[in-house]
Amino acid sequence: MSSGSSLLVQRQAWIFDLDGTLTQPVHDFDHIRRELGIAQNDDILATLAALPEDEKQQRAAQLNDLELYYAEQARPAPGVLELLECLAESSCQLGILTRNTREIALSSLEAIGALRYFDASAVLGRDDARPKPDAHGIQLLLEKWSCNPEQAVMVGDYCHDLASGRAAGAFTVHVDDRDRHWPELTDLRVESLSELAKWLR
């Protein structure tokens, strides 16, 4: 067993990003920004948060509709059910930390056949915790589970996921088959969840 594998198998608190990590990437963020009137490189949630209240509520409802559309198209990432089953068999705590709402996240999990692995209270969206890269959501889940950061793993496909994990003191796993690398935030990089599952055997 490698040192990386040893570090993973003894950790019992697993937190996942959702879109692009447990699901195949389907979100067209350029389209979402155009529909919301947001500049191409601006952060969607931060931009909406800065709007006057009436406009904020209107755009938030529009964002929810767009995200629900994409949630209904969610498809499982390769190896996702294999990995979640492996973790469930090891009695690991499983959570989701997403910048979507909890309702939309639950819809996505149902669409990919993974809803049974997650307690709804461990699915945290943007209304439940400060959005990534803030570590707040990870801290809330660890408190809920009575776990410490040394027991935690944060799995995601983007730098915000890894930064939140690093800030919380969790082991960070970057899942990506594209040429994107954040080595300063990453403890382990794999190309798929299937590959990650192999580290647990």
Short mmCIF file of C-alpha atoms in Angstrom, two decimals:
data_model
loop_
_atom_site.label_atom_id
_atom_site.label_comp_id
_atom_site.label_asym_id
_atom_site.label_seq_id
_atom_site.Cartn_x
_atom_site.Cartn_y
_atom_site.Cartn_z
CA MET A 1 0.00 0.00 0.00
CA SER A 2 1.41 3.42 -0.99
CA SER A 3 1.63 6.30 1.48
CA GLY A 4 -1.10 8.15 -0.43
CA SER A 5 -3.40 5.14 -0.27
CA SER A 6 -2.67 4.72 3.42
CA LEU A 7 -3.61 8.34 4.06
CA LEU A 8 -6.92 7.88 2.23
CA VAL A 9 -8.20 4.59 3.61
CA GLN A 10 -7.95 5.74 7.22
CA ARG A 11 -10.07 8.85 6.58
CA GLN A 12 -13.76 8.47 7.31
CA ALA A 13 -15.22 11.87 6.34
CA TRP A 14 -15.56 12.33 2.57
CA ILE A 15 -16.87 15.57 1.07
CA PHE A 16 -17.50 15.97 -2.64
CA ASP A 17 -18.07 18.77 -5.05
CA LEU A 18 -20.99 17.84 -7.29
CA ASP A 19 -20.98 19.31 -10.81
CA GLY A 20 -18.04 18.07 -12.85
CA THR A 21 -16.90 15.80 -10.00
CA LEU A 22 -19.70 13.32 -9.32
CA THR A 23 -21.44 14.32 -12.55
CA GLN A 24 -20.11 14.73 -16.04
CA PRO A 25 -19.64 18.42 -16.90
CA VAL A 26 -22.82 19.76 -18.51
CA HIS A 27 -23.04 23.33 -17.22
CA ASP A 28 -22.45 26.03 -19.80
CA PHE A 29 -21.34 28.82 -17.50
CA ASP A 30 -20.89 31.26 -20.40
CA HIS A 31 -24.55 30.71 -21.27
CA ILE A 32 -25.61 31.17 -17.65
CA ARG A 33 -23.65 34.43 -17.41
CA ARG A 34 -25.19 35.71 -20.66
CA GLU A 35 -28.69 34.89 -19.42
CA LEU A 36 -28.01 36.70 -16.14
CA GLY A 37 -26.23 39.66 -17.72
CA ILE A 38 -22.95 38.90 -15.96
CA ALA A 39 -19.54 39.57 -17.49
CA GLN A 40 -17.76 36.47 -18.78
CA ASN A 41 -15.06 36.19 -16.09
CA ASP A 42 -17.08 37.47 -13.11
CA ASP A 43 -18.06 35.12 -10.27
CA ILE A 44 -21.80 34.45 -10.59
CA LEU A 45 -22.68 34.22 -6.90
CA ALA A 46 -20.52 37.17 -5.87
CA THR A 47 -22.04 39.32 -8.63
CA LEU A 48 -25.60 38.45 -7.61
CA ALA A 49 -24.83 39.07 -3.93
CA ALA A 50 -23.79 42.65 -4.74
CA LEU A 51 -27.05 43.53 -6.53
CA PRO A 52 -29.91 45.56 -4.98
CA GLU A 53 -32.34 43.26 -3.16
CA ASP A 54 -35.18 43.28 -5.71
CA GLU A 55 -32.86 42.61 -8.62
CA LYS A 56 -30.95 40.03 -6.59
CA GLN A 57 -34.12 38.02 -5.94
CA GLN A 58 -35.15 38.19 -9.59
CA ARG A 59 -31.73 37.02 -10.83
CA ALA A 60 -31.52 34.34 -8.13
CA ALA A 61 -34.83 32.87 -9.30
CA GLN A 62 -33.55 32.95 -12.88
CA LEU A 63 -30.33 31.21 -11.78
CA ASN A 64 -32.35 28.52 -9.99
CA ASP A 65 -34.31 27.82 -13.19
CA LEU A 66 -31.11 27.56 -15.22
CA GLU A 67 -29.45 25.26 -12.68
CA LEU A 68 -32.52 23.03 -12.45
CA TYR A 69 -32.42 22.68 -16.24
CA TYR A 70 -28.82 21.48 -16.05
CA ALA A 71 -29.50 19.27 -13.01
CA GLU A 72 -32.12 17.35 -14.95
CA GLN A 73 -29.48 16.59 -17.58
CA ALA A 74 -26.94 15.30 -15.05
CA ARG A 75 -25.09 12.11 -15.97
CA PRO A 76 -22.84 10.13 -13.62
CA ALA A 77 -19.10 10.61 -13.85
CA PRO A 78 -17.23 7.39 -14.67
CA GLY A 79 -16.72 5.33 -11.51
CA VAL A 80 -18.95 7.42 -9.24
CA LEU A 81 -21.23 4.62 -8.03
CA GLU A 82 -18.28 2.25 -7.64
CA LEU A 83 -16.48 4.77 -5.45
CA LEU A 84 -19.51 5.69 -3.34
CA GLU A 85 -20.36 2.02 -2.78
CA CYS A 86 -16.79 1.35 -1.65
CA LEU A 87 -16.94 4.23 0.83
CA ALA A 88 -20.38 3.24 2.08
CA GLU A 89 -19.19 -0.31 2.70
CA SER A 90 -16.41 1.19 4.84
CA SER A 91 -19.01 3.14 6.86
CA CYS A 92 -17.59 6.50 5.77
CA GLN A 93 -19.50 9.72 6.30
CA LEU A 94 -20.43 11.18 2.89
CA GLY A 95 -21.31 14.80 2.17
CA ILE A 96 -21.75 17.25 -0.68
CA LEU A 97 -20.54 20.84 -0.78
CA THR A 98 -21.85 22.71 -3.80
CA ARG A 99 -22.44 26.24 -4.98
CA ASN A 100 -25.90 25.10 -6.17
CA THR A 101 -28.89 25.02 -3.84
CA ARG A 102 -29.54 21.87 -1.81
CA GLU A 103 -32.75 21.21 -3.77
CA ILE A 104 -30.91 21.30 -7.09
CA ALA A 105 -28.07 19.17 -5.72
CA LEU A 106 -30.55 16.51 -4.56
CA SER A 107 -32.11 16.53 -8.04
CA SER A 108 -28.69 15.97 -9.61
CA LEU A 109 -27.88 13.14 -7.18
CA GLU A 110 -31.18 11.47 -8.00
CA ALA A 111 -30.52 11.84 -11.74
CA ILE A 112 -27.19 10.01 -11.47
CA GLY A 113 -28.48 7.29 -9.15
CA ALA A 114 -26.40 8.40 -6.16
CA LEU A 115 -29.02 9.94 -3.87
CA ARG A 116 -29.16 6.85 -1.63
CA TYR A 117 -25.57 7.42 -0.49
CA PHE A 118 -26.21 10.87 1.02
CA ASP A 119 -28.28 12.08 3.92
CA ALA A 120 -30.04 15.27 2.78
CA SER A 121 -28.73 17.11 5.84
CA ALA A 122 -25.16 16.43 4.63
CA VAL A 123 -25.83 18.07 1.25
CA LEU A 124 -24.84 21.72 1.70
CA GLY A 125 -25.63 24.32 -0.91
CA ARG A 126 -25.12 28.04 -1.19
CA ASP A 127 -27.96 28.75 1.25
CA ASP A 128 -26.47 26.46 3.91
CA ALA A 129 -22.82 27.56 4.00
CA ARG A 130 -20.59 30.28 2.67
CA PRO A 131 -19.63 29.28 -0.89
CA LYS A 132 -16.31 27.69 -1.79
CA PRO A 133 -13.42 28.49 -1.68
CA ASP A 134 -14.48 29.30 1.90
CA ALA A 135 -13.94 26.33 4.24
CA HIS A 136 -17.21 27.01 6.11
CA GLY A 137 -19.18 24.14 4.57
CA ILE A 138 -16.49 21.57 5.32
CA GLN A 139 -16.29 22.82 8.90
CA LEU A 140 -20.06 22.49 9.29
CA LEU A 141 -20.01 18.90 8.03
CA LEU A 142 -17.10 17.91 10.25
CA GLU A 143 -18.91 19.41 13.25
CA LYS A 144 -22.08 17.53 12.33
CA TRP A 145 -20.14 14.26 12.12
CA SER A 146 -17.93 14.97 15.17
CA CYS A 147 -14.87 14.52 12.98
CA ASN A 148 -11.61 16.45 12.85
CA PRO A 149 -9.85 17.68 9.69
CA GLU A 150 -7.33 14.84 9.85
CA GLN A 151 -10.21 12.45 9.11
CA ALA A 152 -11.49 14.46 6.12
CA VAL A 153 -11.09 14.27 2.35
CA MET A 154 -12.30 16.98 -0.05
CA VAL A 155 -12.78 15.80 -3.64
CA GLY A 156 -13.34 18.21 -6.53
CA ASP A 157 -12.49 19.18 -10.07
CA TYR A 158 -11.79 22.91 -9.59
CA CYS A 159 -9.45 25.12 -7.60
CA HIS A 160 -12.30 26.42 -5.39
CA ASP A 161 -12.95 22.87 -4.17
CA LEU A 162 -9.29 22.26 -3.42
CA ALA A 163 -8.83 25.66 -1.77
CA SER A 164 -11.75 25.02 0.59
CA GLY A 165 -10.29 21.64 1.51
CA ARG A 166 -6.83 23.06 2.06
CA ALA A 167 -8.22 25.87 4.25
CA ALA A 168 -10.13 23.33 6.36
CA GLY A 169 -7.08 21.09 6.82
CA ALA A 170 -8.56 18.21 4.79
CA PHE A 171 -6.75 15.88 2.38
CA THR A 172 -7.49 17.24 -1.11
CA VAL A 173 -8.14 15.14 -4.22
CA HIS A 174 -8.23 16.78 -7.66
CA VAL A 175 -10.29 14.70 -10.13
CA ASP A 176 -9.69 15.91 -13.69
CA ASP A 177 -8.75 14.47 -17.06
CA ARG A 178 -8.07 17.92 -18.50
CA ASP A 179 -4.81 19.82 -18.48
CA ARG A 180 -5.58 21.77 -15.31
CA HIS A 181 -3.27 21.59 -12.33
CA TRP A 182 -3.20 23.27 -8.91
CA PRO A 183 -0.33 21.41 -7.20
CA GLU A 184 -0.16 23.88 -4.32
CA LEU A 185 -3.73 22.90 -3.37
CA THR A 186 -3.63 19.20 -4.26
CA ASP A 187 -2.55 16.19 -2.20
CA LEU A 188 -3.58 13.65 -4.85
CA ARG A 189 -4.52 14.08 -8.50
CA VAL A 190 -6.46 11.40 -10.39
CA GLU A 191 -8.06 11.40 -13.80
CA SER A 192 -11.32 9.72 -12.74
CA LEU A 193 -13.31 8.48 -9.77
CA SER A 194 -12.55 4.95 -10.98
CA GLU A 195 -8.88 5.68 -10.48
CA LEU A 196 -9.61 7.13 -7.05
CA ALA A 197 -11.51 3.96 -6.07
CA LYS A 198 -8.39 1.93 -6.87
CA TRP A 199 -6.47 3.90 -4.23
CA LEU A 200 -8.88 2.56 -1.61
CA ARG A 201 -8.37 -1.12 -2.39
#
